[in-house]
mmCIF file with all atom_site columns, C-alpha atoms in Angstrom:
data_model
loop_
_atom_site.group_PDB
_atom_site.id
_atom_site.type_symbol
_atom_site.label_atom_id
_atom_site.label_alt_id
_atom_site.label_comp_id
_atom_site.label_asym_id
_atom_site.label_entity_id
_atom_site.label_seq_id
_atom_site.pdbx_PDB_ins_code
_atom_site.Cartn_x
_atom_site.Cartn_y
_atom_site.Cartn_z
_atom_site.occupancy
_atom_site.B_iso_or_equiv
_atom_site.pdbx_formal_charge
_atom_site.auth_seq_id
_atom_site.auth_comp_id
_atom_site.auth_asym_id
_atom_site.auth_atom_id
_atom_site.pdbx_PDB_model_num
ATOM 1   C CA . UNK A 1 1   ? -182.944 -59.166 82.645 1.00 46.00 ? 1   UNK A CA 1
ATOM 2   C CA . UNK A 1 2   ? -181.099 -62.142 84.810 1.00 47.00 ? 2   UNK A CA 1
ATOM 3   C CA . UNK A 1 3   ? -178.166 -60.416 86.909 1.00 58.00 ? 3   UNK A CA 1
ATOM 4   C CA . UNK A 1 4   ? -174.748 -61.646 87.924 1.00 57.00 ? 4   UNK A CA 1
ATOM 5   C CA . UNK A 1 5   ? -175.094 -64.629 89.784 1.00 65.00 ? 5   UNK A CA 1
ATOM 6   C CA . UNK A 1 6   ? -178.799 -65.140 88.357 1.00 70.00 ? 6   UNK A CA 1
ATOM 7   C CA . UNK A 1 7   ? -177.151 -65.521 84.476 1.00 66.00 ? 7   UNK A CA 1
ATOM 8   C CA . UNK A 1 8   ? -174.861 -67.710 85.903 1.00 68.00 ? 8   UNK A CA 1
ATOM 9   C CA . UNK A 1 9   ? -177.085 -69.855 87.513 1.00 73.00 ? 9   UNK A CA 1
ATOM 10  C CA . UNK A 1 10  ? -179.641 -69.484 83.977 1.00 67.00 ? 10  UNK A CA 1
ATOM 11  C CA . UNK A 1 11  ? -176.120 -71.067 81.864 1.00 68.00 ? 11  UNK A CA 1
ATOM 12  C CA . UNK A 1 12  ? -175.597 -73.544 84.505 1.00 72.00 ? 12  UNK A CA 1
ATOM 13  C CA . UNK A 1 13  ? -179.385 -74.743 84.232 1.00 71.00 ? 13  UNK A CA 1
ATOM 14  C CA . UNK A 1 14  ? -179.402 -74.368 80.589 1.00 66.00 ? 14  UNK A CA 1
ATOM 15  C CA . UNK A 1 15  ? -176.011 -76.276 80.035 1.00 69.00 ? 15  UNK A CA 1
ATOM 16  C CA . UNK A 1 16  ? -176.968 -79.661 83.127 1.00 73.00 ? 16  UNK A CA 1
ATOM 17  C CA . UNK A 1 17  ? -180.444 -80.626 81.013 1.00 71.00 ? 17  UNK A CA 1
ATOM 18  C CA . UNK A 1 18  ? -180.508 -83.095 77.967 1.00 73.00 ? 18  UNK A CA 1
ATOM 19  C CA . UNK A 1 19  ? -180.323 -81.345 74.868 1.00 67.00 ? 19  UNK A CA 1
ATOM 20  C CA . UNK A 1 20  ? -183.466 -84.131 73.653 1.00 71.00 ? 20  UNK A CA 1
ATOM 21  C CA . UNK A 1 21  ? -185.456 -82.830 76.788 1.00 73.00 ? 21  UNK A CA 1
ATOM 22  C CA . UNK A 1 22  ? -185.518 -79.921 76.604 1.00 72.00 ? 22  UNK A CA 1
ATOM 23  C CA . UNK A 1 23  ? -188.751 -76.937 75.203 1.00 77.00 ? 23  UNK A CA 1
ATOM 24  C CA . UNK A 1 24  ? -188.262 -75.247 72.059 1.00 75.00 ? 24  UNK A CA 1
ATOM 25  C CA . UNK A 1 25  ? -187.895 -71.955 73.895 1.00 76.00 ? 25  UNK A CA 1
ATOM 26  C CA . UNK A 1 26  ? -184.623 -73.850 76.040 1.00 75.00 ? 26  UNK A CA 1
ATOM 27  C CA . UNK A 1 27  ? -183.085 -74.949 73.008 1.00 74.00 ? 27  UNK A CA 1
ATOM 28  C CA . UNK A 1 28  ? -183.642 -71.502 71.294 1.00 76.00 ? 28  UNK A CA 1
ATOM 29  C CA . UNK A 1 29  ? -181.660 -70.521 74.229 1.00 78.00 ? 29  UNK A CA 1
ATOM 30  C CA . UNK A 1 30  ? -178.668 -72.533 74.250 1.00 74.00 ? 30  UNK A CA 1
ATOM 31  C CA . UNK A 1 31  ? -178.926 -72.026 70.443 1.00 78.00 ? 31  UNK A CA 1
ATOM 32  C CA . UNK A 1 32  ? -178.056 -68.324 71.469 1.00 81.00 ? 32  UNK A CA 1
ATOM 33  C CA . UNK A 1 33  ? -175.604 -69.305 74.301 1.00 79.00 ? 33  UNK A CA 1
ATOM 34  C CA . UNK A 1 34  ? -173.498 -70.871 71.235 1.00 80.00 ? 34  UNK A CA 1
ATOM 35  C CA . UNK A 1 35  ? -173.986 -67.822 69.065 1.00 83.00 ? 35  UNK A CA 1
ATOM 36  C CA . UNK A 1 36  ? -172.602 -66.086 71.626 1.00 79.00 ? 36  UNK A CA 1
ATOM 37  C CA . UNK A 1 37  ? -169.261 -67.897 72.997 1.00 79.00 ? 37  UNK A CA 1
ATOM 38  C CA . UNK A 1 38  ? -168.864 -68.302 69.626 1.00 79.00 ? 38  UNK A CA 1
ATOM 39  C CA . UNK A 1 39  ? -168.685 -64.923 68.645 1.00 78.00 ? 39  UNK A CA 1
ATOM 40  C CA . UNK A 1 40  ? -166.850 -63.971 72.126 1.00 76.00 ? 40  UNK A CA 1
ATOM 41  C CA . UNK A 1 41  ? -163.964 -66.278 71.170 1.00 75.00 ? 41  UNK A CA 1
ATOM 42  C CA . UNK A 1 42  ? -163.433 -64.933 67.265 1.00 76.00 ? 42  UNK A CA 1
ATOM 43  C CA . UNK A 1 43  ? -163.524 -61.221 68.172 1.00 72.00 ? 43  UNK A CA 1
ATOM 44  C CA . UNK A 1 44  ? -159.354 -60.233 68.069 1.00 65.00 ? 44  UNK A CA 1
ATOM 45  C CA . UNK A 1 45  ? -158.210 -59.355 71.134 1.00 64.00 ? 45  UNK A CA 1
ATOM 46  C CA . UNK A 1 46  ? -156.717 -55.823 71.136 1.00 60.00 ? 46  UNK A CA 1
ATOM 47  C CA . UNK A 1 47  ? -154.259 -54.955 73.926 1.00 56.00 ? 47  UNK A CA 1
ATOM 48  C CA . UNK A 1 48  ? -153.421 -51.560 74.703 1.00 57.00 ? 48  UNK A CA 1
ATOM 49  C CA . UNK A 1 49  ? -149.468 -51.944 74.976 1.00 58.00 ? 49  UNK A CA 1
ATOM 50  C CA . UNK A 1 50  ? -149.307 -52.545 71.960 1.00 58.00 ? 50  UNK A CA 1
ATOM 51  C CA . UNK A 1 51  ? -151.210 -49.489 70.288 1.00 60.00 ? 51  UNK A CA 1
ATOM 52  C CA . UNK A 1 52  ? -148.675 -47.245 72.862 1.00 62.00 ? 52  UNK A CA 1
ATOM 53  C CA . UNK A 1 53  ? -145.982 -49.169 71.397 1.00 61.00 ? 53  UNK A CA 1
ATOM 54  C CA . UNK A 1 54  ? -146.542 -47.937 68.316 1.00 64.00 ? 54  UNK A CA 1
ATOM 55  C CA . UNK A 1 55  ? -147.711 -44.548 69.521 1.00 72.00 ? 55  UNK A CA 1
ATOM 56  C CA . UNK A 1 56  ? -144.660 -43.814 71.298 1.00 72.00 ? 56  UNK A CA 1
ATOM 57  C CA . UNK A 1 57  ? -142.685 -44.948 67.819 1.00 72.00 ? 57  UNK A CA 1
ATOM 58  C CA . UNK A 1 58  ? -145.388 -42.608 65.529 1.00 76.00 ? 58  UNK A CA 1
ATOM 59  C CA . UNK A 1 59  ? -143.866 -39.860 67.930 1.00 74.00 ? 59  UNK A CA 1
ATOM 60  C CA . UNK A 1 60  ? -140.574 -40.455 67.492 1.00 71.00 ? 60  UNK A CA 1
ATOM 61  C CA . UNK A 1 61  ? -140.989 -40.700 63.749 1.00 71.00 ? 61  UNK A CA 1
ATOM 62  C CA . UNK A 1 62  ? -142.461 -36.507 63.752 1.00 72.00 ? 62  UNK A CA 1
ATOM 63  C CA . UNK A 1 63  ? -140.252 -35.459 65.841 1.00 66.00 ? 63  UNK A CA 1
ATOM 64  C CA . UNK A 1 64  ? -137.182 -37.077 64.073 1.00 60.00 ? 64  UNK A CA 1
ATOM 65  C CA . UNK A 1 65  ? -138.041 -38.274 60.727 1.00 65.00 ? 65  UNK A CA 1
ATOM 66  C CA . UNK A 1 66  ? -135.977 -35.405 58.476 1.00 59.00 ? 66  UNK A CA 1
ATOM 67  C CA . UNK A 1 67  ? -132.989 -35.284 61.125 1.00 63.00 ? 67  UNK A CA 1
ATOM 68  C CA . UNK A 1 68  ? -131.778 -38.274 62.272 1.00 58.00 ? 68  UNK A CA 1
ATOM 69  C CA . UNK A 1 69  ? -130.703 -40.954 60.091 1.00 71.00 ? 69  UNK A CA 1
ATOM 70  C CA . UNK A 1 70  ? -132.004 -44.685 60.446 1.00 73.00 ? 70  UNK A CA 1
ATOM 71  C CA . UNK A 1 71  ? -130.015 -46.486 62.989 1.00 75.00 ? 71  UNK A CA 1
ATOM 72  C CA . UNK A 1 72  ? -130.481 -43.596 65.667 1.00 75.00 ? 72  UNK A CA 1
ATOM 73  C CA . UNK A 1 73  ? -134.161 -43.526 64.870 1.00 76.00 ? 73  UNK A CA 1
ATOM 74  C CA . UNK A 1 74  ? -134.247 -47.986 65.142 1.00 79.00 ? 74  UNK A CA 1
ATOM 75  C CA . UNK A 1 75  ? -132.119 -46.862 68.138 1.00 80.00 ? 75  UNK A CA 1
ATOM 76  C CA . UNK A 1 76  ? -135.000 -44.289 69.533 1.00 79.00 ? 76  UNK A CA 1
ATOM 77  C CA . UNK A 1 77  ? -137.660 -46.929 68.825 1.00 81.00 ? 77  UNK A CA 1
ATOM 78  C CA . UNK A 1 78  ? -135.821 -49.687 70.624 1.00 82.00 ? 78  UNK A CA 1
ATOM 79  C CA . UNK A 1 79  ? -135.437 -47.242 73.614 1.00 79.00 ? 79  UNK A CA 1
ATOM 80  C CA . UNK A 1 80  ? -139.382 -46.436 73.346 1.00 82.00 ? 80  UNK A CA 1
ATOM 81  C CA . UNK A 1 81  ? -140.760 -49.396 73.200 1.00 83.00 ? 81  UNK A CA 1
ATOM 82  C CA . UNK A 1 82  ? -138.294 -51.157 76.039 1.00 81.00 ? 82  UNK A CA 1
ATOM 83  C CA . UNK A 1 83  ? -139.077 -47.808 78.189 1.00 82.00 ? 83  UNK A CA 1
ATOM 84  C CA . UNK A 1 84  ? -139.513 -50.318 81.512 1.00 82.00 ? 84  UNK A CA 1
ATOM 85  C CA . UNK A 1 85  ? -136.288 -51.828 81.053 1.00 80.00 ? 85  UNK A CA 1
ATOM 86  C CA . UNK A 1 86  ? -134.393 -49.094 80.493 1.00 76.00 ? 86  UNK A CA 1
ATOM 87  C CA . UNK A 1 87  ? -135.856 -47.514 83.688 1.00 80.00 ? 87  UNK A CA 1
ATOM 88  C CA . UNK A 1 88  ? -135.408 -50.892 85.262 1.00 81.00 ? 88  UNK A CA 1
ATOM 89  C CA . UNK A 1 89  ? -131.375 -50.079 84.438 1.00 77.00 ? 89  UNK A CA 1
ATOM 90  C CA . UNK A 1 90  ? -131.537 -46.666 86.193 1.00 76.00 ? 90  UNK A CA 1
ATOM 91  C CA . UNK A 1 91  ? -132.650 -47.583 89.305 1.00 78.00 ? 91  UNK A CA 1
ATOM 92  C CA . UNK A 1 92  ? -130.328 -50.285 89.992 1.00 78.00 ? 92  UNK A CA 1
ATOM 93  C CA . UNK A 1 93  ? -127.063 -49.576 87.807 1.00 73.00 ? 93  UNK A CA 1
ATOM 94  C CA . UNK A 1 94  ? -126.720 -45.766 88.223 1.00 78.00 ? 94  UNK A CA 1
ATOM 95  C CA . UNK A 1 95  ? -126.899 -46.031 84.124 1.00 75.00 ? 95  UNK A CA 1
ATOM 96  C CA . UNK A 1 96  ? -126.878 -42.173 83.888 1.00 75.00 ? 96  UNK A CA 1
ATOM 97  C CA . UNK A 1 97  ? -123.366 -41.654 85.694 1.00 80.00 ? 97  UNK A CA 1
ATOM 98  C CA . UNK A 1 98  ? -122.004 -44.688 83.213 1.00 81.00 ? 98  UNK A CA 1
ATOM 99  C CA . UNK A 1 99  ? -123.398 -43.258 79.908 1.00 80.00 ? 99  UNK A CA 1
ATOM 100 C CA . UNK A 1 100 ? -121.993 -39.668 81.137 1.00 80.00 ? 100 UNK A CA 1
ATOM 101 C CA . UNK A 1 101 ? -118.752 -41.777 81.713 1.00 83.00 ? 101 UNK A CA 1
ATOM 102 C CA . UNK A 1 102 ? -118.500 -43.257 78.322 1.00 83.00 ? 102 UNK A CA 1
ATOM 103 C CA . UNK A 1 103 ? -118.685 -39.707 76.760 1.00 80.00 ? 103 UNK A CA 1
ATOM 104 C CA . UNK A 1 104 ? -116.384 -37.615 78.476 1.00 79.00 ? 104 UNK A CA 1
ATOM 105 C CA . UNK A 1 105 ? -113.336 -40.547 77.695 1.00 81.00 ? 105 UNK A CA 1
ATOM 106 C CA . UNK A 1 106 ? -114.088 -40.094 74.175 1.00 77.00 ? 106 UNK A CA 1
ATOM 107 C CA . UNK A 1 107 ? -111.948 -37.716 72.203 1.00 78.00 ? 107 UNK A CA 1
ATOM 108 C CA . UNK A 1 108 ? -112.633 -34.044 71.956 1.00 72.00 ? 108 UNK A CA 1
ATOM 109 C CA . UNK A 1 109 ? -112.125 -30.675 70.618 1.00 70.00 ? 109 UNK A CA 1
ATOM 110 C CA . UNK A 1 110 ? -113.481 -28.923 73.678 1.00 70.00 ? 110 UNK A CA 1
ATOM 111 C CA . UNK A 1 111 ? -113.029 -29.729 77.769 1.00 68.00 ? 111 UNK A CA 1
ATOM 112 C CA . UNK A 1 112 ? -116.419 -30.565 78.890 1.00 65.00 ? 112 UNK A CA 1
ATOM 113 C CA . UNK A 1 113 ? -115.437 -32.359 82.183 1.00 64.00 ? 113 UNK A CA 1
ATOM 114 C CA . UNK A 1 114 ? -116.419 -30.099 85.058 1.00 64.00 ? 114 UNK A CA 1
ATOM 115 C CA . UNK A 1 115 ? -113.147 -29.356 87.603 1.00 58.00 ? 115 UNK A CA 1
#
């Protein structure tokens, strides 16, 4: 079996000579190469990031299916999908303090602000 650069040389040799001047074995090699190229082009490509997104959604649904409404479930799914963006916001804009301040401004029956 040819290795590394030898494989590339073999492919270059197969493609450099006119098809009419090839031996029967060389023609078979070209047909095999064409078949492998067609197969490689038609195999669907999968990405791990898409699978991780669905995995995160599955975990969220498992944990919160019976206790949350559809709006909250959608918000949690968006947060899981946009995790990288959320982490960037946390680093740049001090997101935690802004969220806490937003909820502290809401009227409550009990005062939760530390004095």
